[in-house]
CSV table of C-alpha atoms in Angstrom, one decimal:
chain,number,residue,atom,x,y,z
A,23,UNK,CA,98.7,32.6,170.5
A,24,UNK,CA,99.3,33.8,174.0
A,25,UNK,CA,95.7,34.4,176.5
A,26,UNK,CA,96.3,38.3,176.4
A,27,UNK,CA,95.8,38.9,172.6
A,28,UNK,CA,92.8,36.3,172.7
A,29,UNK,CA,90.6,37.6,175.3
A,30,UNK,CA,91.2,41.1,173.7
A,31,UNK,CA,89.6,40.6,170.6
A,32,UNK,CA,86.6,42.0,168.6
A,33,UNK,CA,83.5,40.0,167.0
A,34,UNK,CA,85.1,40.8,163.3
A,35,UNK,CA,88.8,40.2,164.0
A,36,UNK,CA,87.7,37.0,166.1
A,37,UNK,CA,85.9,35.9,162.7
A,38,UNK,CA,88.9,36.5,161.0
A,39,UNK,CA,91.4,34.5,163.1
A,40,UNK,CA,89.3,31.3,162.6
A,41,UNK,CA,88.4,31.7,159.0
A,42,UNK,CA,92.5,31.9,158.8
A,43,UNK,CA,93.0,29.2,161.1
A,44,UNK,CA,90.4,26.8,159.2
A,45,UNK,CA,92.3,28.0,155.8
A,46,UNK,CA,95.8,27.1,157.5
A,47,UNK,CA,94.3,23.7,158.3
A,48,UNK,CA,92.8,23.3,154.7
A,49,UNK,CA,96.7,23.8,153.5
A,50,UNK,CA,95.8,27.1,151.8
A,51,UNK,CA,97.4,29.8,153.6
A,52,UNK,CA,100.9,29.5,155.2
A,53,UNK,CA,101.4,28.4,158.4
A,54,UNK,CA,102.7,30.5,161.5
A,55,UNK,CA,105.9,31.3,161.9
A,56,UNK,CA,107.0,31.6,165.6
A,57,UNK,CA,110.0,34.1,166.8
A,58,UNK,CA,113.1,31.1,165.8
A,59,UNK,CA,111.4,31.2,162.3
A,60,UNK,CA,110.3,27.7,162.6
A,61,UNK,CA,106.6,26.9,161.1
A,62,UNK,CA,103.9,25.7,164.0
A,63,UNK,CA,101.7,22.9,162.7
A,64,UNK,CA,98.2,24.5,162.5
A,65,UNK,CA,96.3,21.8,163.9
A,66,UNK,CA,98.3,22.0,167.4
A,67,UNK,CA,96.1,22.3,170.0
A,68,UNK,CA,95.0,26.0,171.4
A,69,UNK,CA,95.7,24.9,174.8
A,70,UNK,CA,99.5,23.6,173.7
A,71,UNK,CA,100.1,27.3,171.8
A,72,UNK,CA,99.0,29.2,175.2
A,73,UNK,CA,102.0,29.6,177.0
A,74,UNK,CA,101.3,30.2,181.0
A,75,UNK,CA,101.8,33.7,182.1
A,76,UNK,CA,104.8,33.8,183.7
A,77,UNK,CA,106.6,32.4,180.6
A,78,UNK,CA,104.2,34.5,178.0
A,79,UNK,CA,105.8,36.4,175.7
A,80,UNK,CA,103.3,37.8,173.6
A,81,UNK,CA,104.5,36.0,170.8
A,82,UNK,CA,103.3,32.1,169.2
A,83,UNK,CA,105.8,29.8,170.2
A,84,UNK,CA,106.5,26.6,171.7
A,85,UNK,CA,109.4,27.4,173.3
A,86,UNK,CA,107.5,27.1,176.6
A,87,UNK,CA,107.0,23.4,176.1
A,88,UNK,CA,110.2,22.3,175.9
A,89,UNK,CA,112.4,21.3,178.9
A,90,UNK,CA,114.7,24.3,179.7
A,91,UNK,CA,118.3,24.4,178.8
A,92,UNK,CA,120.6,22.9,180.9
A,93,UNK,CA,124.7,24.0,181.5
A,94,UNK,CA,126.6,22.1,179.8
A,95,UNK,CA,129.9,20.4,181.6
A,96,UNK,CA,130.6,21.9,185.3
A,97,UNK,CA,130.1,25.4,186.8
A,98,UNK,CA,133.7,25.0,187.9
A,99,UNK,CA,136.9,23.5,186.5
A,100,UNK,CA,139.5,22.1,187.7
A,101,UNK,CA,140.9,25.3,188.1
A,102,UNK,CA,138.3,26.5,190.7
A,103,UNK,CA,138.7,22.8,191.9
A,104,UNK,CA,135.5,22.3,191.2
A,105,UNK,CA,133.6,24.6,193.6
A,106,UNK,CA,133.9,28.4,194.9
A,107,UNK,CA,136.5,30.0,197.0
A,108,UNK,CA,135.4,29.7,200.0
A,109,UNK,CA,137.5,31.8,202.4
A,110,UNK,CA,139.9,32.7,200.5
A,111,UNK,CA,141.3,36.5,199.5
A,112,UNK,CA,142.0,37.8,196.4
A,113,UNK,CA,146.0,38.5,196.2
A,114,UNK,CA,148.0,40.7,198.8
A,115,UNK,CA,146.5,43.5,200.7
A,116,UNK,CA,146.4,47.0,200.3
A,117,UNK,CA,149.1,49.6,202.6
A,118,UNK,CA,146.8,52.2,202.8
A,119,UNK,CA,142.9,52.6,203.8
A,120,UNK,CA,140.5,53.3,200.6
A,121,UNK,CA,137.4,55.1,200.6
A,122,UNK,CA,134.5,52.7,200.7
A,123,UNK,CA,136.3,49.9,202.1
A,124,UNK,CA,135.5,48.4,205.6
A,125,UNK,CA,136.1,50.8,208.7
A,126,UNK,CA,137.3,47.5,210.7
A,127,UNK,CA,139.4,45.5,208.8
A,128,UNK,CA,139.7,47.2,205.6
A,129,UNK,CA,138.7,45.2,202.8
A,130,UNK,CA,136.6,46.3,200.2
A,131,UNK,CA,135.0,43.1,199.7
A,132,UNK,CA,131.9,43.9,202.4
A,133,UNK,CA,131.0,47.0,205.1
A,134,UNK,CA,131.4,47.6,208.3
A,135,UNK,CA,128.3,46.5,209.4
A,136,UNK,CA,129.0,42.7,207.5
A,137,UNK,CA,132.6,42.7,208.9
A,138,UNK,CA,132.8,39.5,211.0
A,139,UNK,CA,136.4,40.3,212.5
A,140,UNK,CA,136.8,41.2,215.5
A,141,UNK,CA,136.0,45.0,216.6
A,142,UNK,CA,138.9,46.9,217.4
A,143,UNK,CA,139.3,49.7,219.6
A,144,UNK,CA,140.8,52.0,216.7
A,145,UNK,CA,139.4,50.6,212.8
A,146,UNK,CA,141.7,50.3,210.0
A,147,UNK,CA,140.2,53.2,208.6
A,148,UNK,CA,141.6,55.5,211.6
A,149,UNK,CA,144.8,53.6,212.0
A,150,UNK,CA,146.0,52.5,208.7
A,151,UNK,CA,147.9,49.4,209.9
A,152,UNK,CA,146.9,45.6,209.5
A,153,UNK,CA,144.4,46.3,206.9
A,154,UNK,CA,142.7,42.7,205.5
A,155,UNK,CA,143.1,41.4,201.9
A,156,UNK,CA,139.7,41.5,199.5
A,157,UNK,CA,137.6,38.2,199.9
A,158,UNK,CA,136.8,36.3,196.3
A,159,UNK,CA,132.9,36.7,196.0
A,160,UNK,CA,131.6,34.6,193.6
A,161,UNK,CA,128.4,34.1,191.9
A,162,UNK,CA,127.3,30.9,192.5
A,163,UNK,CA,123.6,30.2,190.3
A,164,UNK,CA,123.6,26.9,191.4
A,165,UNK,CA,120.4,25.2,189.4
A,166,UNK,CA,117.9,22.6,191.4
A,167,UNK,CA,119.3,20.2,190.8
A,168,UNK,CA,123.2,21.6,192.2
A,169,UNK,CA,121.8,23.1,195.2
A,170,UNK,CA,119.9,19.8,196.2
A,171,UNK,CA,123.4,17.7,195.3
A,172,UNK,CA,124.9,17.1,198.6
A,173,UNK,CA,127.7,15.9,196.8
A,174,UNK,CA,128.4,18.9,195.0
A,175,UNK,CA,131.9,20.2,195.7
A,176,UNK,CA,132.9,17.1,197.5
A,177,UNK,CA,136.7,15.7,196.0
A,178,UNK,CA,136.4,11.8,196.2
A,179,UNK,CA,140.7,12.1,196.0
A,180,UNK,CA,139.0,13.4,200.0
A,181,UNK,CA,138.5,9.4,200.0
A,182,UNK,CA,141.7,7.8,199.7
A,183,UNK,CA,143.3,9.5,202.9
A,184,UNK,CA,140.3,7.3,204.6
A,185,UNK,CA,141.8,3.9,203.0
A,186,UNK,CA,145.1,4.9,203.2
A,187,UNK,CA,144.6,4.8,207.2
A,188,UNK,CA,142.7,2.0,207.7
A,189,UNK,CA,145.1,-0.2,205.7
A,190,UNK,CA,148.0,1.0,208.4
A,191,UNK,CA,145.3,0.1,211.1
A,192,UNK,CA,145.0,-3.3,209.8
A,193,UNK,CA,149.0,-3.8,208.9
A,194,UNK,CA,149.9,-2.5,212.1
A,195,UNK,CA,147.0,-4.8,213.8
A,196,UNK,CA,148.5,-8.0,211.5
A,197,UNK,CA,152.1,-7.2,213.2
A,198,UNK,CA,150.8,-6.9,216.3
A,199,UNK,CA,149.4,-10.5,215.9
A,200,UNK,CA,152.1,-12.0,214.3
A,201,UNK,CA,154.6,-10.6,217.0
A,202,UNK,CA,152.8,-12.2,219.9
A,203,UNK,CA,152.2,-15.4,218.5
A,204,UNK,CA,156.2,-15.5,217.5
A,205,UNK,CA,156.6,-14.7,221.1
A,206,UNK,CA,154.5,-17.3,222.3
A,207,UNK,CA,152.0,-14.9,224.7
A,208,UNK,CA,149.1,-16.7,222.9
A,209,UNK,CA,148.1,-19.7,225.6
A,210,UNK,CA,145.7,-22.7,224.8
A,211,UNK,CA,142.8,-21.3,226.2
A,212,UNK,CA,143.0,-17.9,224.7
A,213,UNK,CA,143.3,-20.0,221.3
A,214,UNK,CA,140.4,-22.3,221.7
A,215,UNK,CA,137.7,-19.1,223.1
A,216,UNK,CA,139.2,-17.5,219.6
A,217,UNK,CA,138.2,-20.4,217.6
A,218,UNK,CA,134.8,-20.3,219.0
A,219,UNK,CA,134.1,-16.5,217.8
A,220,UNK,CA,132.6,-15.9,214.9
A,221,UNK,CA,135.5,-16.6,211.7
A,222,UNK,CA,133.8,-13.7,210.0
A,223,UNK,CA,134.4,-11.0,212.4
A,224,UNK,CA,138.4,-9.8,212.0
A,225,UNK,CA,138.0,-7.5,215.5
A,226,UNK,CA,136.8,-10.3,217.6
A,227,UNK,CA,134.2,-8.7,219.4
A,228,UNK,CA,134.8,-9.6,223.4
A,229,UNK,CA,131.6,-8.1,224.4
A,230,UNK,CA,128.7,-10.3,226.7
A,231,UNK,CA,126.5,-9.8,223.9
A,232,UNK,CA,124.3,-12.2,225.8
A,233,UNK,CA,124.1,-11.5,229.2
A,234,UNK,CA,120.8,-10.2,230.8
A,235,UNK,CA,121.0,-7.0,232.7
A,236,UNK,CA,119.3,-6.0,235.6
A,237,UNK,CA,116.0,-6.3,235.7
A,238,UNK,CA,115.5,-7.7,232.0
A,239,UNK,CA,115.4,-10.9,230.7
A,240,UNK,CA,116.7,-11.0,226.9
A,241,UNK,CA,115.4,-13.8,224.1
A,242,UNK,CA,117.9,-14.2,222.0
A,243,UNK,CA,116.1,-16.0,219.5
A,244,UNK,CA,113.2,-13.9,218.9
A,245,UNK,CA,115.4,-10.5,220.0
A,246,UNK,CA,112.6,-9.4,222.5
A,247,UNK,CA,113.1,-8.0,225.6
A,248,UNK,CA,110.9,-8.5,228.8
A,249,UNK,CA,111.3,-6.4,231.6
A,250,UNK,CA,110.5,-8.1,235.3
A,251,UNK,CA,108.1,-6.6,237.2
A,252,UNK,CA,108.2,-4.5,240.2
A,253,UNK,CA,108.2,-6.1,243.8
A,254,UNK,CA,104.4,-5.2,245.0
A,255,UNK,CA,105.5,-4.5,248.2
A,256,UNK,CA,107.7,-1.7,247.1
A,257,UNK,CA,106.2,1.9,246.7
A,258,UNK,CA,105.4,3.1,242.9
A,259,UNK,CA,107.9,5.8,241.9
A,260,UNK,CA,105.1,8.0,241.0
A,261,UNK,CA,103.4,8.3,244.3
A,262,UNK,CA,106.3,9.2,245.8
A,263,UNK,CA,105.3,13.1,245.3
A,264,UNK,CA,101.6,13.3,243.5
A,265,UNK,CA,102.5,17.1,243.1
A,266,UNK,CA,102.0,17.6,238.9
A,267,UNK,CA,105.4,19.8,239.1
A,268,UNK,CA,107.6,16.7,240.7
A,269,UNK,CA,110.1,14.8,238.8
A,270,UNK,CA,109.0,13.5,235.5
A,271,UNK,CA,107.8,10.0,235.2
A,272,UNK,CA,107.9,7.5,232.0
A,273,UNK,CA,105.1,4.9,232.5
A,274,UNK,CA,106.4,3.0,229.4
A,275,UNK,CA,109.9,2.3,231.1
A,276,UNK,CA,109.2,2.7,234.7
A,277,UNK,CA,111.5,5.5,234.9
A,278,UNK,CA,111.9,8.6,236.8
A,279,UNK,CA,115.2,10.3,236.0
A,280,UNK,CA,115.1,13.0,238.5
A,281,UNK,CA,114.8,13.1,242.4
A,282,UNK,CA,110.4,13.4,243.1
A,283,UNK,CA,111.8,15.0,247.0
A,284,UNK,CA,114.4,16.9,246.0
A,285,UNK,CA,114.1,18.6,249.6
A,286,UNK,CA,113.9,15.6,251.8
A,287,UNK,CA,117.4,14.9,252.8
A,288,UNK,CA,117.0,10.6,253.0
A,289,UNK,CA,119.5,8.6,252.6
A,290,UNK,CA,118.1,5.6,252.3
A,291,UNK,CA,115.2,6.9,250.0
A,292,UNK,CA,115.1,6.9,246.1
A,293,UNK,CA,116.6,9.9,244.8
A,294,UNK,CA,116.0,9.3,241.1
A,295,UNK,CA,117.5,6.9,238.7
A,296,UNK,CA,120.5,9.3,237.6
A,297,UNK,CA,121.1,9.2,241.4
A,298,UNK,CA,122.4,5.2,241.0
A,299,UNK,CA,123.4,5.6,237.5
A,300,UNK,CA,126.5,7.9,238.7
A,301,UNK,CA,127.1,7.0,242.3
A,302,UNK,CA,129.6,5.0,243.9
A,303,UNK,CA,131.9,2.8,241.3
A,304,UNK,CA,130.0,3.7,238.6
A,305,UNK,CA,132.3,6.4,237.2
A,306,UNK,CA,135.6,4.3,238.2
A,307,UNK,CA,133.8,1.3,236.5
A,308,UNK,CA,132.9,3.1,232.8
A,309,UNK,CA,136.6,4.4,232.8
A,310,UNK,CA,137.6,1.2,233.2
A,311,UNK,CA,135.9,0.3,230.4
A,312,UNK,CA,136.3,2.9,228.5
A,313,UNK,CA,140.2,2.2,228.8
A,314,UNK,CA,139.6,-1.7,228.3
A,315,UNK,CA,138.1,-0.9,224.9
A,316,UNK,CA,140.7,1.8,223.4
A,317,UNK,CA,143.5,-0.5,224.6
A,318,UNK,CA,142.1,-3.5,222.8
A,319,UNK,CA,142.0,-1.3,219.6
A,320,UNK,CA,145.7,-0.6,220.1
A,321,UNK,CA,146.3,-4.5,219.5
A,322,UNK,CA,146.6,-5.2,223.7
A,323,UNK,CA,144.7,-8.3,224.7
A,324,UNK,CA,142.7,-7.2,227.2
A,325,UNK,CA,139.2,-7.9,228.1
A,326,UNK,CA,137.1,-6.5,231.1
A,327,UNK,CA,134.9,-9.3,231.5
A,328,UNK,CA,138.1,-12.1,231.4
A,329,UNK,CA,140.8,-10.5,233.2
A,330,UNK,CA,139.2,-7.8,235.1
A,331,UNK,CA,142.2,-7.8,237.6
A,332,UNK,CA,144.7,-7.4,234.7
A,333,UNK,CA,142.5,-4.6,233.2
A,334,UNK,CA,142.5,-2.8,236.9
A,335,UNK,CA,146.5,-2.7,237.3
A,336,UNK,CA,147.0,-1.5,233.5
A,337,UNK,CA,144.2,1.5,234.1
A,338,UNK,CA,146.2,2.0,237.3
A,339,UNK,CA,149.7,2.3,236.0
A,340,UNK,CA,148.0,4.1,233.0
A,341,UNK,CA,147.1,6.7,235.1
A,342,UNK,CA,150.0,6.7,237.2
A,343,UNK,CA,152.1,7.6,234.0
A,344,UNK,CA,150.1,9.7,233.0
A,345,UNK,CA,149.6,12.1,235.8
A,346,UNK,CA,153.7,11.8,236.1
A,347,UNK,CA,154.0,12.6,232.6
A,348,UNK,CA,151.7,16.0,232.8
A,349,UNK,CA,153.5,17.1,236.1
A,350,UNK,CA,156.8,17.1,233.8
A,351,UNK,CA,155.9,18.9,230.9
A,352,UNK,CA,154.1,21.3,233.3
A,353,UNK,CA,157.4,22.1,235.1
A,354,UNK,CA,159.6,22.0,232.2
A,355,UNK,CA,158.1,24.3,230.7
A,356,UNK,CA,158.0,26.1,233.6
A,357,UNK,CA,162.0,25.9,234.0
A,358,UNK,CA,162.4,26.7,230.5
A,359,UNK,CA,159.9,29.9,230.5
A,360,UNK,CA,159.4,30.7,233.9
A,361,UNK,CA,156.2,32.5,235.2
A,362,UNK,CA,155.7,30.3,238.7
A,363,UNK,CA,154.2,33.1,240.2
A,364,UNK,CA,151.7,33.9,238.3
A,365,UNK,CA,150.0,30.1,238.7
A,366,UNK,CA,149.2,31.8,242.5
A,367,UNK,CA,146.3,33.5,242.3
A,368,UNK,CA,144.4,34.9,245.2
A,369,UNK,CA,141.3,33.2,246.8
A,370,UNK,CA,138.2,33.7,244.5
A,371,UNK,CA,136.6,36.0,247.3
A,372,UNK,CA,138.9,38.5,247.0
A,373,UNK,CA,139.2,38.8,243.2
A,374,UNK,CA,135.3,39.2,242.6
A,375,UNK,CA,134.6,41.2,246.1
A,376,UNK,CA,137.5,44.1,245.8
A,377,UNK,CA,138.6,46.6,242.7
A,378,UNK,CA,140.3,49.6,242.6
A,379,UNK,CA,137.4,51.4,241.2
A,380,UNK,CA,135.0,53.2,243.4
A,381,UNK,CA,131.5,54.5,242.6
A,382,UNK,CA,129.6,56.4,245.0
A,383,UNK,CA,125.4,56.7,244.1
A,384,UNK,CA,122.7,58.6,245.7
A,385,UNK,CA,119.3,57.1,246.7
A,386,UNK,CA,118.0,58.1,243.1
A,387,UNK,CA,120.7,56.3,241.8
A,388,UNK,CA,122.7,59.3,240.3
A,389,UNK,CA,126.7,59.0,240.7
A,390,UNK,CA,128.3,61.5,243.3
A,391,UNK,CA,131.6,60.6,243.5
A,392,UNK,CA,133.9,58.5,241.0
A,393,UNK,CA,133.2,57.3,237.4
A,394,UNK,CA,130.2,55.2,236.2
A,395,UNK,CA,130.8,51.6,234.5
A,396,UNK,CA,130.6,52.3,230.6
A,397,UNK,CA,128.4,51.0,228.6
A,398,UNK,CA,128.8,48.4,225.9
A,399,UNK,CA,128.7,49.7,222.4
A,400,UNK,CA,127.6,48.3,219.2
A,401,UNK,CA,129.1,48.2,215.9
A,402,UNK,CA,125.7,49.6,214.7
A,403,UNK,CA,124.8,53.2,214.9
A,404,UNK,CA,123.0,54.4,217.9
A,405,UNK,CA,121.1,57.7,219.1
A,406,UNK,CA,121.2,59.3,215.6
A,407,UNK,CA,119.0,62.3,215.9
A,408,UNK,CA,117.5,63.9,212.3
A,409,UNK,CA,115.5,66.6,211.7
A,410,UNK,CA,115.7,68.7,215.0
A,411,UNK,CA,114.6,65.8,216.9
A,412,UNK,CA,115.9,65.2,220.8
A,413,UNK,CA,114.8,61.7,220.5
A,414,UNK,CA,115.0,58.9,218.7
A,415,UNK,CA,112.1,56.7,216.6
A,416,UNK,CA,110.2,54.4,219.2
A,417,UNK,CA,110.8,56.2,222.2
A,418,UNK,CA,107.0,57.1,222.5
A,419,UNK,CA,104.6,54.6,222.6
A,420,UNK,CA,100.3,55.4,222.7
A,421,UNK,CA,97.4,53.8,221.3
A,422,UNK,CA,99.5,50.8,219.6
A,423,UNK,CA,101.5,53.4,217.8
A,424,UNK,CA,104.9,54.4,218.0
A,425,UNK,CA,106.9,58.1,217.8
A,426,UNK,CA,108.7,60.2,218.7
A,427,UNK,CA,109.2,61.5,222.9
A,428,UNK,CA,110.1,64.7,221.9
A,429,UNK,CA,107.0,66.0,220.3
A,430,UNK,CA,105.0,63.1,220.1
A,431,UNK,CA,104.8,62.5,216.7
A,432,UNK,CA,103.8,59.4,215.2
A,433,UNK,CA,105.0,60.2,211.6
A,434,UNK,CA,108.4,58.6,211.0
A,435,UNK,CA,111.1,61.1,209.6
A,436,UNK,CA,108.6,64.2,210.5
A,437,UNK,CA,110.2,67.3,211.4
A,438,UNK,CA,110.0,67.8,215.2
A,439,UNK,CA,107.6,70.5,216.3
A,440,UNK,CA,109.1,70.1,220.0
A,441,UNK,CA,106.5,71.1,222.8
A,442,UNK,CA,104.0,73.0,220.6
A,443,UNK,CA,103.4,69.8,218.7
A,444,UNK,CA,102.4,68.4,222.3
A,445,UNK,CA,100.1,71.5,222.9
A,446,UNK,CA,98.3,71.1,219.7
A,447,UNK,CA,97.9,67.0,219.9
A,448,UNK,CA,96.5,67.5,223.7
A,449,UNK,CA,94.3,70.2,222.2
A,450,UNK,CA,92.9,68.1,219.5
A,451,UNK,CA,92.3,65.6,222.1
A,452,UNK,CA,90.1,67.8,224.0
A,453,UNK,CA,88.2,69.2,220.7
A,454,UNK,CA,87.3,65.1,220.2
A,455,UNK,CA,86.4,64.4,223.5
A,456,UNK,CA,83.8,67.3,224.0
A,457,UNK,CA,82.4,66.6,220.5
């Protein structure tokens, strides 16, 4: 029996429920009968018949203890391919503009103020032409469980484009092998330092795993790192420049990234670890590398750390080609199209410092001669005036309230009184203060 019809009972009818519930639990009057016609064994508990109140009723069921329905089978078939359109349009567009549809674009599928293509300077609505085909909206009514699933939707077919490359990657890597060992480029000592790598690894990593760098020393059989300290003769980084707006400093790594005298021109002072990080060959050397490591994942055998000379003439000729072969396409298509003169553009001084348009201002800032800039408009409506107001709502602001310039009202959607509604509030202002 649901909490409501309880707790609204009299002394006699209150008698009369238990006398029929004892006589229900003697076995000599029916049981209840809830609202799927099924009978309710009388000696359920009361608190197991109360269903909460956001599920209640106000009839005797159980209904509310069992776990709800779920769908059965998938939202979407095979037919949706298993998940909503997402992007896509409903059949061709229309030829002509319909009432209610999108001033912008045209579709009926949204408004104007929704439309996420780009405004043009005359809408479909005006125009008529290039009007947008009707987006599919759905209804999703995903349950928990589907809107947690980050799964849900996802094709595993999506999977075998993944395996399908990397088995090309490894045939073409297996050729690659077999061709220069048939030609013989494999020498003794590039055999024997492959037979020491690890037999496990198919990419033969070529990296100095091992080696210590700067100003760390490196366990490699408890994986620790221990950083050297400082020469005590040196100055600390942080008492470089004690002011608490300086360059930050990280006590737990020694670092200071930026410059702590950014106006001291020094050249022999520190200027921040970023400074050494990307100064001199440091750039040269990381694209170096960079070019070391996408070559040797082409099937090259090159290694930095080995051949470092070898590495050097291939990034050289690499770059060579390359700047040779984007000089080409440049002036083919250049040949082919034309439009030479329009790569000479005037010095950057002259094309922000000069335009054809003049404006002439007073000292109050008021145009005199020539036409002002216009200002950027919105896709939303501004300066919409109701009720006989010369303002708009906000344009007033007193005693944390907001109204109305016009007449000063604070009442949104009043009907403006103009400047007798600014006599009469000045008026009642006076009244209040003298009282």
């Amino acid at each position: 029996m649901s909490s409501t019809q309880a707790n609204r009972l009299t002394k006699e009818d209150y008698r009369k429920q238990k006398d029929l519930e004892a006589a229900r639990k003697a076995g000599t009057a029916p049981a209840a009968i809830d609202d799927e016609g099924n009978e309710i064994n009388p000696h359920t508990p009361q608190f197991m018949l109360n269903a909460p109140w956001y599920v209640d009723t106000g009839k005797v069921s159980l209904k509310h203890q069992r776990a709800p329905l779920k769908r059965q089978g998938p939202k979407f078939t095979a037919d949706d391919n298993y998940w909503y359109a997402r992007g896509k349009r409903a059949g061709p567009a229309a030829t002509k503009y319909r009432k209610g549809a999108c001033e912008n674009c045209g579709a009926m599928s949204h408004k104007t103020k929704d439309c996420v293509d780009r405004p043009r300077k005359k809408g479909a609505r005006w125009t008529g032409k290039n009007i947008q085909a009707d987006e599919i909206v759905q209804n999703v009514d995903l349950d928990w469980d589907e809107k947690r699933d980050r799964w849900n939707g996802y094709d595993p077919k999506e999977h075998d484009k993944v395996m399908e490359e990397y088995n090309k990657i490894e045939d073409a890597r297996r050729e690659a092998k077999a061709s220069a060992f048939a030609q013989g480029t494999d020498t003794t000592a590039s055999s024997k330092a492959k037979d020491d790598d690890n037999a496990d690894d198919d990419d033969d990593e070529k990296y100095a795993d091992e080696a210590d760098m700067p100003g760390q020393h490196v366990n490699q059989k408890t994986r620790t790192t221990i950083r050297n300290l400082r020469i005590r003769e040196d100055t600390a980084k942080y008492l470089l420049n004690l002011d608490t707006e300086s360059a930050h400093y990280d006590p737990k790594t020694r670092s200071m990234r930026g410059n702590p005298l950014p106006d001291k021109q020094d050249d022999g002072g520190f200027a921040g670890d970023n400074f050494t990080r990307y100064t001199g060959d440091t750039n040269d050397m990381a694209k170096v590398q960079m070019f070391a490591w996408q070559a040797a994942d082409r099937g090259t055998d090159v290694h930095l750390q080995a051949n470092p000379t070898q590495v050097a003439l291939l990034h050289k000729e690499f770059e060579d080609k390359k700047d040779k072969v984007r000089g080409s396409t440049q002036q083919s298509i250049l040949d082919k199209y034309g439009g030479a003169e329009h790569l000479e553009t005037l010095p950057k001084e002259l094309l922000l410092a000069q335009t054809e348009n003049y404006v002439e201002y007073s000292r109050t800032g008021r145009v005199i001669k020539g036409q002002e800039r216009a200002k950027a408009k919105s896709k939303y409506e501004e300066d919409v005036l109701v009720n006989n107001h010369q303002s708009v709502w906000g344009s007033y602001w007193a005693d944390g309230k907001w109204g109305y310039q016009c007449c000063r009202s604070f009442m949104k959607n009043s009907y403006c009184t103009g400047q007798a509604g600014i006599d009469a509030q000045q008026a009642s202002t006076r009244l209040l203060e003298q009282q």
